[in-house]
CSV table of C-alpha atoms in Angstrom, one decimal:
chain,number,residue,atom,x,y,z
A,11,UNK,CA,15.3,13.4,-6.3
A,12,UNK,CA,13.6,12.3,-9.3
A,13,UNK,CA,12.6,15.5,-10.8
A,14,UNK,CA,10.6,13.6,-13.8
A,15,UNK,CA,8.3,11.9,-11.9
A,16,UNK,CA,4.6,13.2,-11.9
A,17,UNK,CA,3.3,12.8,-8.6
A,18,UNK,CA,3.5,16.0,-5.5
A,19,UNK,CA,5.9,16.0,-3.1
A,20,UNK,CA,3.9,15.3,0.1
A,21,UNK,CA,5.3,17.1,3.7
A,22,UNK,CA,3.8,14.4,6.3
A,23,UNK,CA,4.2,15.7,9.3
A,24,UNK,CA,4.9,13.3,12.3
A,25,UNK,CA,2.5,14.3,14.8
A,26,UNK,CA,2.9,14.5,18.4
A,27,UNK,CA,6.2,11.8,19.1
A,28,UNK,CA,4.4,10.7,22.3
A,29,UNK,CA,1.5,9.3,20.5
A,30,UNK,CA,0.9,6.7,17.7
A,31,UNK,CA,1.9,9.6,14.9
A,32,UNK,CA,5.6,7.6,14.3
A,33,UNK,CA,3.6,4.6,14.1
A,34,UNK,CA,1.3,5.0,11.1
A,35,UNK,CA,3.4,7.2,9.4
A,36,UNK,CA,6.3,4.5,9.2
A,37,UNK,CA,3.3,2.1,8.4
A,38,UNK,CA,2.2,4.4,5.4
A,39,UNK,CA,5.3,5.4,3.7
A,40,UNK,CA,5.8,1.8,3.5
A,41,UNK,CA,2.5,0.8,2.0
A,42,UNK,CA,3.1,-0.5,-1.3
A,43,UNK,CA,0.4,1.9,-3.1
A,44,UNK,CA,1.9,5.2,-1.4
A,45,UNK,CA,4.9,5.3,-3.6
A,46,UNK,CA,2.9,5.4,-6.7
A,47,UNK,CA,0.8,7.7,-5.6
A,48,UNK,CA,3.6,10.6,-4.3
A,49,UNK,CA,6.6,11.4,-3.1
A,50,UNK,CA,6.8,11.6,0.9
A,51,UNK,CA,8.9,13.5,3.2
A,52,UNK,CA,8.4,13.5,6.8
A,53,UNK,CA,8.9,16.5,8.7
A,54,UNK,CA,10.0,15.2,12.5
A,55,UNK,CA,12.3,13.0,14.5
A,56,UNK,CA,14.6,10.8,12.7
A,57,UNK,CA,15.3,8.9,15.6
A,58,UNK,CA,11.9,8.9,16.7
A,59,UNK,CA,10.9,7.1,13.6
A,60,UNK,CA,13.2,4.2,14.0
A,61,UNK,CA,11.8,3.4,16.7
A,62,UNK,CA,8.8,3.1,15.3
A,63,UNK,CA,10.0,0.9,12.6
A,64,UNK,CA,11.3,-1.4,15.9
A,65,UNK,CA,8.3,-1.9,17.4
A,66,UNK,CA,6.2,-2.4,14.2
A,67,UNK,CA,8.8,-4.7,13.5
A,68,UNK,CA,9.7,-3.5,9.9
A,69,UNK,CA,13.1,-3.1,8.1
A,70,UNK,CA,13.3,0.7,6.9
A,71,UNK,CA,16.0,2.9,6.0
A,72,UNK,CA,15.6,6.6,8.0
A,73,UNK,CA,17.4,9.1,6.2
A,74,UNK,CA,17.9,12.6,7.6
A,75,UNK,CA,17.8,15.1,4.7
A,76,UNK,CA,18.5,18.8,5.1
A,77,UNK,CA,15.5,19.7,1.9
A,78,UNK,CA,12.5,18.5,0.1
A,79,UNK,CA,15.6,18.3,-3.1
A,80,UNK,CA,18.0,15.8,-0.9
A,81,UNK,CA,15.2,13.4,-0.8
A,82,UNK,CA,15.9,10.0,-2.8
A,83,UNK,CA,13.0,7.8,-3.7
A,84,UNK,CA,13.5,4.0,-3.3
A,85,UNK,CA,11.7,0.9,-1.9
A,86,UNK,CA,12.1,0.5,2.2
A,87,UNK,CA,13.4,4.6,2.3
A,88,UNK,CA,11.9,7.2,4.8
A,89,UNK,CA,13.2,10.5,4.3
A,90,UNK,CA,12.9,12.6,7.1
A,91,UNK,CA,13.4,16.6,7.0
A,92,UNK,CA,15.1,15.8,11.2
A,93,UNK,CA,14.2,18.6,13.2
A,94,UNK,CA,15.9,17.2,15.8
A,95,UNK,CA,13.7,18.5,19.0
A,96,UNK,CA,12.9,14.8,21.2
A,97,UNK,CA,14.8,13.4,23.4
A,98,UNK,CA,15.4,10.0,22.9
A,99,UNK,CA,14.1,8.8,25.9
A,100,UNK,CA,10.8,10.7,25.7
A,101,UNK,CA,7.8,7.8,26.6
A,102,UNK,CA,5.3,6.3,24.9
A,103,UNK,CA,1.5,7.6,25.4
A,104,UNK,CA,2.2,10.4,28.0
A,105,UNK,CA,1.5,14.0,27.6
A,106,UNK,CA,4.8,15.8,26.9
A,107,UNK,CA,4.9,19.6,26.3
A,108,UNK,CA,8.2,18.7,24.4
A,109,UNK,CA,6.5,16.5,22.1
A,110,UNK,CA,3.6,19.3,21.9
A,111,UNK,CA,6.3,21.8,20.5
A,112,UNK,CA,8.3,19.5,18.6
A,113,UNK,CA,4.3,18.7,16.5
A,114,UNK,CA,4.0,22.6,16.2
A,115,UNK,CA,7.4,23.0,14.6
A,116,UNK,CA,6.4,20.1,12.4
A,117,UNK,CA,3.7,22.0,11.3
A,118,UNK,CA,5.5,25.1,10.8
A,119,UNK,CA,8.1,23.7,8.5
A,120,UNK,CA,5.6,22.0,6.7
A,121,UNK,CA,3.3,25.0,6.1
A,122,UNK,CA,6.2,26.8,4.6
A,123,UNK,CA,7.6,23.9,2.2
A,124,UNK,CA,3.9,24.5,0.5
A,125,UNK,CA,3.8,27.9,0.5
A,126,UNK,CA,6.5,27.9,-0.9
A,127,UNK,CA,5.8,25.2,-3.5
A,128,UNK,CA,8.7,23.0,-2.6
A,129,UNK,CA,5.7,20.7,-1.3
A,130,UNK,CA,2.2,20.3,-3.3
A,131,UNK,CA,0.6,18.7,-0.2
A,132,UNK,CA,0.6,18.9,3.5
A,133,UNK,CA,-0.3,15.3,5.4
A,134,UNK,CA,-0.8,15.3,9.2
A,135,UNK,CA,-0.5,12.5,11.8
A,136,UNK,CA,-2.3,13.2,14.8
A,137,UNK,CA,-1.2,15.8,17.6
A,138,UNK,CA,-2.1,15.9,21.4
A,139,UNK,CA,-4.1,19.4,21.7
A,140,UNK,CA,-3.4,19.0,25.9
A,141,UNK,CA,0.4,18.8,24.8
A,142,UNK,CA,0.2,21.2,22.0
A,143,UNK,CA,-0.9,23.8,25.0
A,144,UNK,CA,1.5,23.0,27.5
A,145,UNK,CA,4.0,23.9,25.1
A,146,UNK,CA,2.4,27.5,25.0
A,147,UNK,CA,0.5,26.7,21.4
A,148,UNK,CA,-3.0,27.3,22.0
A,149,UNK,CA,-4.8,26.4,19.2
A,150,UNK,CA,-7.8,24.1,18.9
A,151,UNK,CA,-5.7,22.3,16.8
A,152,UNK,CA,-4.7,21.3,13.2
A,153,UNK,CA,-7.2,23.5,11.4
A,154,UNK,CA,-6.8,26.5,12.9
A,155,UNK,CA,-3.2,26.4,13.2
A,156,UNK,CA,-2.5,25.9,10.0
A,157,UNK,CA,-5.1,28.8,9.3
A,158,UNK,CA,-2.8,31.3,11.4
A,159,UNK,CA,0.4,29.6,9.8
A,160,UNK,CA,-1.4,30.4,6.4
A,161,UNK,CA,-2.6,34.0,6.6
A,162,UNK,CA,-6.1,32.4,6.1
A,163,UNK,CA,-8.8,34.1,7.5
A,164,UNK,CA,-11.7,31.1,7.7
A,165,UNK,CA,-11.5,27.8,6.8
A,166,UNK,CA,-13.9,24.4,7.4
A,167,UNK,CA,-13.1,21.1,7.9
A,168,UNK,CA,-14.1,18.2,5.8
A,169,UNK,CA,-14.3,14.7,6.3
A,170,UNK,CA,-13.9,12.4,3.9
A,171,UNK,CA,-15.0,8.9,3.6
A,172,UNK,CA,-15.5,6.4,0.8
A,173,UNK,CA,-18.9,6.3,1.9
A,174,UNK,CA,-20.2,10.2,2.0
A,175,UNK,CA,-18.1,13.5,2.7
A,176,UNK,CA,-19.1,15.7,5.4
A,177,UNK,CA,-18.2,19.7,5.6
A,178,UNK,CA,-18.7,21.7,9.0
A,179,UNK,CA,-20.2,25.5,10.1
A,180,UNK,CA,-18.2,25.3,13.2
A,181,UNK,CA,-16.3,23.1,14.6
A,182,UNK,CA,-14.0,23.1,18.0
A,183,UNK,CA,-16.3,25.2,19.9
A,184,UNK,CA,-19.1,24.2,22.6
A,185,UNK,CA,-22.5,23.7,21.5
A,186,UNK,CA,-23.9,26.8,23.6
A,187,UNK,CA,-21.2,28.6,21.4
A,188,UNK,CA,-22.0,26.6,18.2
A,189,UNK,CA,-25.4,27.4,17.8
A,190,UNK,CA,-24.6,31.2,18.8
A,191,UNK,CA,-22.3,31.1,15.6
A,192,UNK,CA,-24.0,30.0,13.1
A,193,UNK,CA,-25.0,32.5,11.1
A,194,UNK,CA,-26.2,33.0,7.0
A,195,UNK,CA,-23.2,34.3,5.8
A,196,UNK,CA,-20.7,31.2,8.0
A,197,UNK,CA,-23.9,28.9,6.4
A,198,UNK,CA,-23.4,30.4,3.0
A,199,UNK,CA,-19.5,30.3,2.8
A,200,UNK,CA,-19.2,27.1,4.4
A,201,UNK,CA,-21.0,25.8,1.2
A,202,UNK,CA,-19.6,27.7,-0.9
A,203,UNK,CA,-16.2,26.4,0.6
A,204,UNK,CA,-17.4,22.4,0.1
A,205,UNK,CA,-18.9,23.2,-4.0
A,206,UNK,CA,-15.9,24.7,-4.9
A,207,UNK,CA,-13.4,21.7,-3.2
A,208,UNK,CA,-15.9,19.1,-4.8
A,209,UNK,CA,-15.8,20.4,-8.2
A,210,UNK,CA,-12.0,21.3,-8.5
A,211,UNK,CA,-12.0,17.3,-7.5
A,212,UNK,CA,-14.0,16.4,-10.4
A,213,UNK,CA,-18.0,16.5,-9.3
A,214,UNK,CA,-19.1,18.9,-12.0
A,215,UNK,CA,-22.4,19.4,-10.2
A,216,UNK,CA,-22.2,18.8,-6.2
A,217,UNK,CA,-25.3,18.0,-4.8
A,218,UNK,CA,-25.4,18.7,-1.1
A,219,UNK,CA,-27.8,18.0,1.9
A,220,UNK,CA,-27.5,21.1,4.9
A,221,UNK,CA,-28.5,19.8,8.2
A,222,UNK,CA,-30.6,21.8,10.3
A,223,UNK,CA,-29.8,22.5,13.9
A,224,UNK,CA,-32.5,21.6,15.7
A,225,UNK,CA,-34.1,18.0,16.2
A,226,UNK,CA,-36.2,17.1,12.9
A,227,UNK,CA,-34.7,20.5,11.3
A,228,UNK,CA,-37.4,22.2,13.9
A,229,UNK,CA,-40.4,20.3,12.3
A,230,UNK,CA,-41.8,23.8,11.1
A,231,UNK,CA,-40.8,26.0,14.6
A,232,UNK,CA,-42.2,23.1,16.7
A,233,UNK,CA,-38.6,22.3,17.9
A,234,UNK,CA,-36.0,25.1,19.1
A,235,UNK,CA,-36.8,28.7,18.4
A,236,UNK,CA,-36.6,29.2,14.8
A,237,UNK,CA,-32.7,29.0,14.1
A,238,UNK,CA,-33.3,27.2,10.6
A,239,UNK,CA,-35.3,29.9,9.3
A,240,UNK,CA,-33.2,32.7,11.2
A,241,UNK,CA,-29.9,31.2,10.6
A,242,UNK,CA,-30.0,28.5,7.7
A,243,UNK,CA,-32.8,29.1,4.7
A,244,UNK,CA,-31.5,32.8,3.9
A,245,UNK,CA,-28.0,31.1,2.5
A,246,UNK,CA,-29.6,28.7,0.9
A,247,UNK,CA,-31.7,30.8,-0.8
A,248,UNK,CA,-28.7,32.8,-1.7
A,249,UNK,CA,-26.8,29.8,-2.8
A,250,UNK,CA,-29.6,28.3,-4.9
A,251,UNK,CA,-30.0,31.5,-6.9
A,252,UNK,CA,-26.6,31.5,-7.7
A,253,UNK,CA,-26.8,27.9,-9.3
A,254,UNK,CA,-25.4,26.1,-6.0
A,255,UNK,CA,-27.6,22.6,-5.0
A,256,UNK,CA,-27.9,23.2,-1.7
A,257,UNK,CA,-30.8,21.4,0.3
A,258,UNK,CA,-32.5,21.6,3.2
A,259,UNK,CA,-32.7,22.2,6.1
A,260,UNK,CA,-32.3,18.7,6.6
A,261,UNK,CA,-33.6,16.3,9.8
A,262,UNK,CA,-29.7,15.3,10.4
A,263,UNK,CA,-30.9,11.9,11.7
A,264,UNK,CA,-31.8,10.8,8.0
A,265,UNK,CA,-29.2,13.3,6.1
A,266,UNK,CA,-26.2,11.3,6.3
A,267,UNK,CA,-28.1,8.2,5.5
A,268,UNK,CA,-29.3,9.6,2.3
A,269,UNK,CA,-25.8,10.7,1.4
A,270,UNK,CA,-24.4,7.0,2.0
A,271,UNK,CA,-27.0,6.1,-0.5
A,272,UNK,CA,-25.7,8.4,-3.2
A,273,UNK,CA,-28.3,10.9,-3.1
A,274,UNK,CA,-26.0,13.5,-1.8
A,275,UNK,CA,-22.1,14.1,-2.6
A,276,UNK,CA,-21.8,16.7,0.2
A,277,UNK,CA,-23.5,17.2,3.4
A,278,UNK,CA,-23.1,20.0,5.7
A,279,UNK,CA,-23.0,19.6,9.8
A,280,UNK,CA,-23.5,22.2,11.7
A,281,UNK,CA,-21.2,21.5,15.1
A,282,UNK,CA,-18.9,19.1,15.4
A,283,UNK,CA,-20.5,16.0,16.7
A,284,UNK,CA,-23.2,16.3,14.1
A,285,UNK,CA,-20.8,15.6,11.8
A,286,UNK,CA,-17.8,13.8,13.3
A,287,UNK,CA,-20.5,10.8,14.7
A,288,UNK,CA,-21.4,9.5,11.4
A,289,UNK,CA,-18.4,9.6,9.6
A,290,UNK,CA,-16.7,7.7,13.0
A,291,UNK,CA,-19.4,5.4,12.9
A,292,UNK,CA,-18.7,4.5,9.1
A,293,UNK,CA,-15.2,3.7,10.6
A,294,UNK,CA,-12.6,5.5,12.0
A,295,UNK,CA,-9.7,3.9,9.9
A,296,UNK,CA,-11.3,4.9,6.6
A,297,UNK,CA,-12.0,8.5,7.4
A,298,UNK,CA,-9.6,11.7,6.3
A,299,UNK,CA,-10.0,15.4,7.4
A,300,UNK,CA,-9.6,18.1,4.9
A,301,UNK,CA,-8.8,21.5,5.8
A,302,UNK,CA,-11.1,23.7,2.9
A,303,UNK,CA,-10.5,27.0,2.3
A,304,UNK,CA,-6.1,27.0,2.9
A,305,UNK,CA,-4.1,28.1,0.2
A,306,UNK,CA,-2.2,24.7,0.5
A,307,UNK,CA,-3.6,20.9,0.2
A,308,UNK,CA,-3.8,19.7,3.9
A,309,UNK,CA,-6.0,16.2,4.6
A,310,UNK,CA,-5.0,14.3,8.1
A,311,UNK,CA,-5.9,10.9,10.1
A,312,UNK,CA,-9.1,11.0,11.5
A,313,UNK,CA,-8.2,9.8,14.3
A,314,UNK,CA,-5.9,11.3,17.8
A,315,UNK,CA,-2.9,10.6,19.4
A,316,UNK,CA,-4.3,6.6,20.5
A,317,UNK,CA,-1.6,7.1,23.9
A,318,UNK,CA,-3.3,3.7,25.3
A,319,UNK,CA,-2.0,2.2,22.5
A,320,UNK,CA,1.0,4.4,21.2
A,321,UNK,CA,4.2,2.5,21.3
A,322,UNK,CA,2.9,-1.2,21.3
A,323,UNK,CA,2.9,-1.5,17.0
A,324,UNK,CA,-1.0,-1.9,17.2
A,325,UNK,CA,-2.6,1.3,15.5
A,326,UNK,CA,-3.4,0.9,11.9
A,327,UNK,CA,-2.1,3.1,9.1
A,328,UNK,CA,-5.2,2.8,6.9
A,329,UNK,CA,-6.4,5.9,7.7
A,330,UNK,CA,-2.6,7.6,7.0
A,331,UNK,CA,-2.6,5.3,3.7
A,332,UNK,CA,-6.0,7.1,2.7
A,333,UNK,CA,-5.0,10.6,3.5
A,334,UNK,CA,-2.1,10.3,1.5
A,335,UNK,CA,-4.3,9.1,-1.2
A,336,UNK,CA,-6.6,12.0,-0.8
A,337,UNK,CA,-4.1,14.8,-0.9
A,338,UNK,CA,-2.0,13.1,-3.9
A,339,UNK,CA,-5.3,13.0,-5.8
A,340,UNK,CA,-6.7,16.6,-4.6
A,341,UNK,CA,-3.3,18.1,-6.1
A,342,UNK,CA,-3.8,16.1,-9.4
């Protein structure tokens, strides 16, 4: 390994080897702009990976290494930390409980290469959360997984487009379940999660929109029984005094059109789907999750497993070419 060279070493993990993680990451390590950017190594299936290469049709060198310090760094080179847990017959786009415990693993290894510091960043491909629970994992998935992995507490998940960036109270729970979580203090240190991510990235004064919960952000207690001013205005009051822009409640049918105009760097969902419909509409390709609030660098695909597609060379890598971008600039 070149130890002069100035950019983090990345662990990618694979994703789930059923799926279309093999894909885009063989499509990403090979994009042109990721080598000068950072230095990659996959945590996953060596074999697995040439395969991929085969049906995207591309000309790669896969090169098992034992550590993140074996890894060489030259045009058309995959290194691959080979964990060696598929079978080489596993199919394409079918729900494997192998695959779901090989994409734990991954994770595993690659949580303690940062922890450790012999990686600056963690990158995920996408896993199967059905085959990550056969497997006996039972974890929502990515975020808190690598939570648990991490000793970490709470975290949020961002999204991250070119367009607008988009932080979440709660995330993979119902929305009975949602609404019963939210609370001033998960409102308060969610936003104080997404201000301090924004300015160690360079925006020395975040300014961000928080969505209400209910239609029209309860138009005033006319919608919904008063959750913004129960749940929502006593953190922002609290954030604003100490110095923190944080807006709203917000109508969350205009909020992320105001942020895609520039008048907000940051807005804040409440539930998932608040959050994830926007950015998905904006276009799935461009848009990377960030795990906020880890004591690693973690950003992902926005995207899952594709298993209608996985195997047949057609999912695009963009989205693994900008979450490589993203981690490699969050570590700078």
């Amino acid at each position: 390994m070149n130890s002069a060279s100035p950019t983090p070493v990345i662990a990618v993990t694979m994703g789930d080897g059923a799926g279309v993680g093999p894909e885009v990451t063989v499509g990403a390590l090979l994009d042109e702009t990721t080598a000068t950017r950072c230095r990659p190594v996959v945590i996953g299936d060596a074999g697995r990976l040439r395969k991929a290469a085969d049906v995207l049709g591309v000309e790669v060198e896969v090169v098992a290494v034992d550590s993140v310090d074996d890894a060489v760094f030259t045009p058309g080179r995959i290194n691959v930390i080979d964990l060696g847990l598929l079978p080489a017959e596993l199919p394409w786009g079918a729900v494997s409980p192998v695959a779901g415990d090989a994409a734990y693993h991954y994770i595993r290894v690659a949580s303690e290469l940062a922890t450790s510091g012999a990686a600056q960043a963690i990158c995920t491909a996408p896993l199967n959360k059905e085959a990550l629970h056969a497997a006996g994992h039972i974890f929502p998935g990515h975020t808190e997984l690598l939570a648990q992995l991490t000793g970490t507490d709470e975290v949020s998940m961002m999204l991250a487009t070119p367009a607008m960036k988009v932080i979440h109270v709660t995330t993979h729970i119902g929305l009975i379940d949602a609404v019963a979580a939210i609370e001033p203090g998960l409102v308060e240190r969610t936003v104080r999660r997404g201000d301090r991510t924004l300015r160690d990235s360079g925006v020395e004064s975040p300014r961000i929109g928080v969505c209400g919960i209910n239609p029209h952000a309860g138009e005033n207690g006319l919608f919904g029984h008063g959750e913004e001013a129960e749940k929502i205005v006593p953190a922002l009051e609290k954030l604003r005094a100490d110095g923190i822009d944080a807006q709203g409640p917000l109508p969350a049918d205009t909020a992320f059109y105001l942020a895609t105009r520039g008048e907000y760097d940051l807005i804040v969902a409440m539930y998932h789907d608040q959050g994830h419909g926007p950015v998905k509409v904006l276009g799935i390709e461009t848009g990377v999750n960030i795990t906020v609030g880890l004591p690693v660098i973690r950003t992902s695909v926005d995207h899952g497993t594709a298993f209608d597609i996985a195997g047949t060379g057609k999912a695009s890598a963009d989205s693994m070419v900008e979450a490589l971008r993203q981690a490699a600039n969050l570590c700078a």
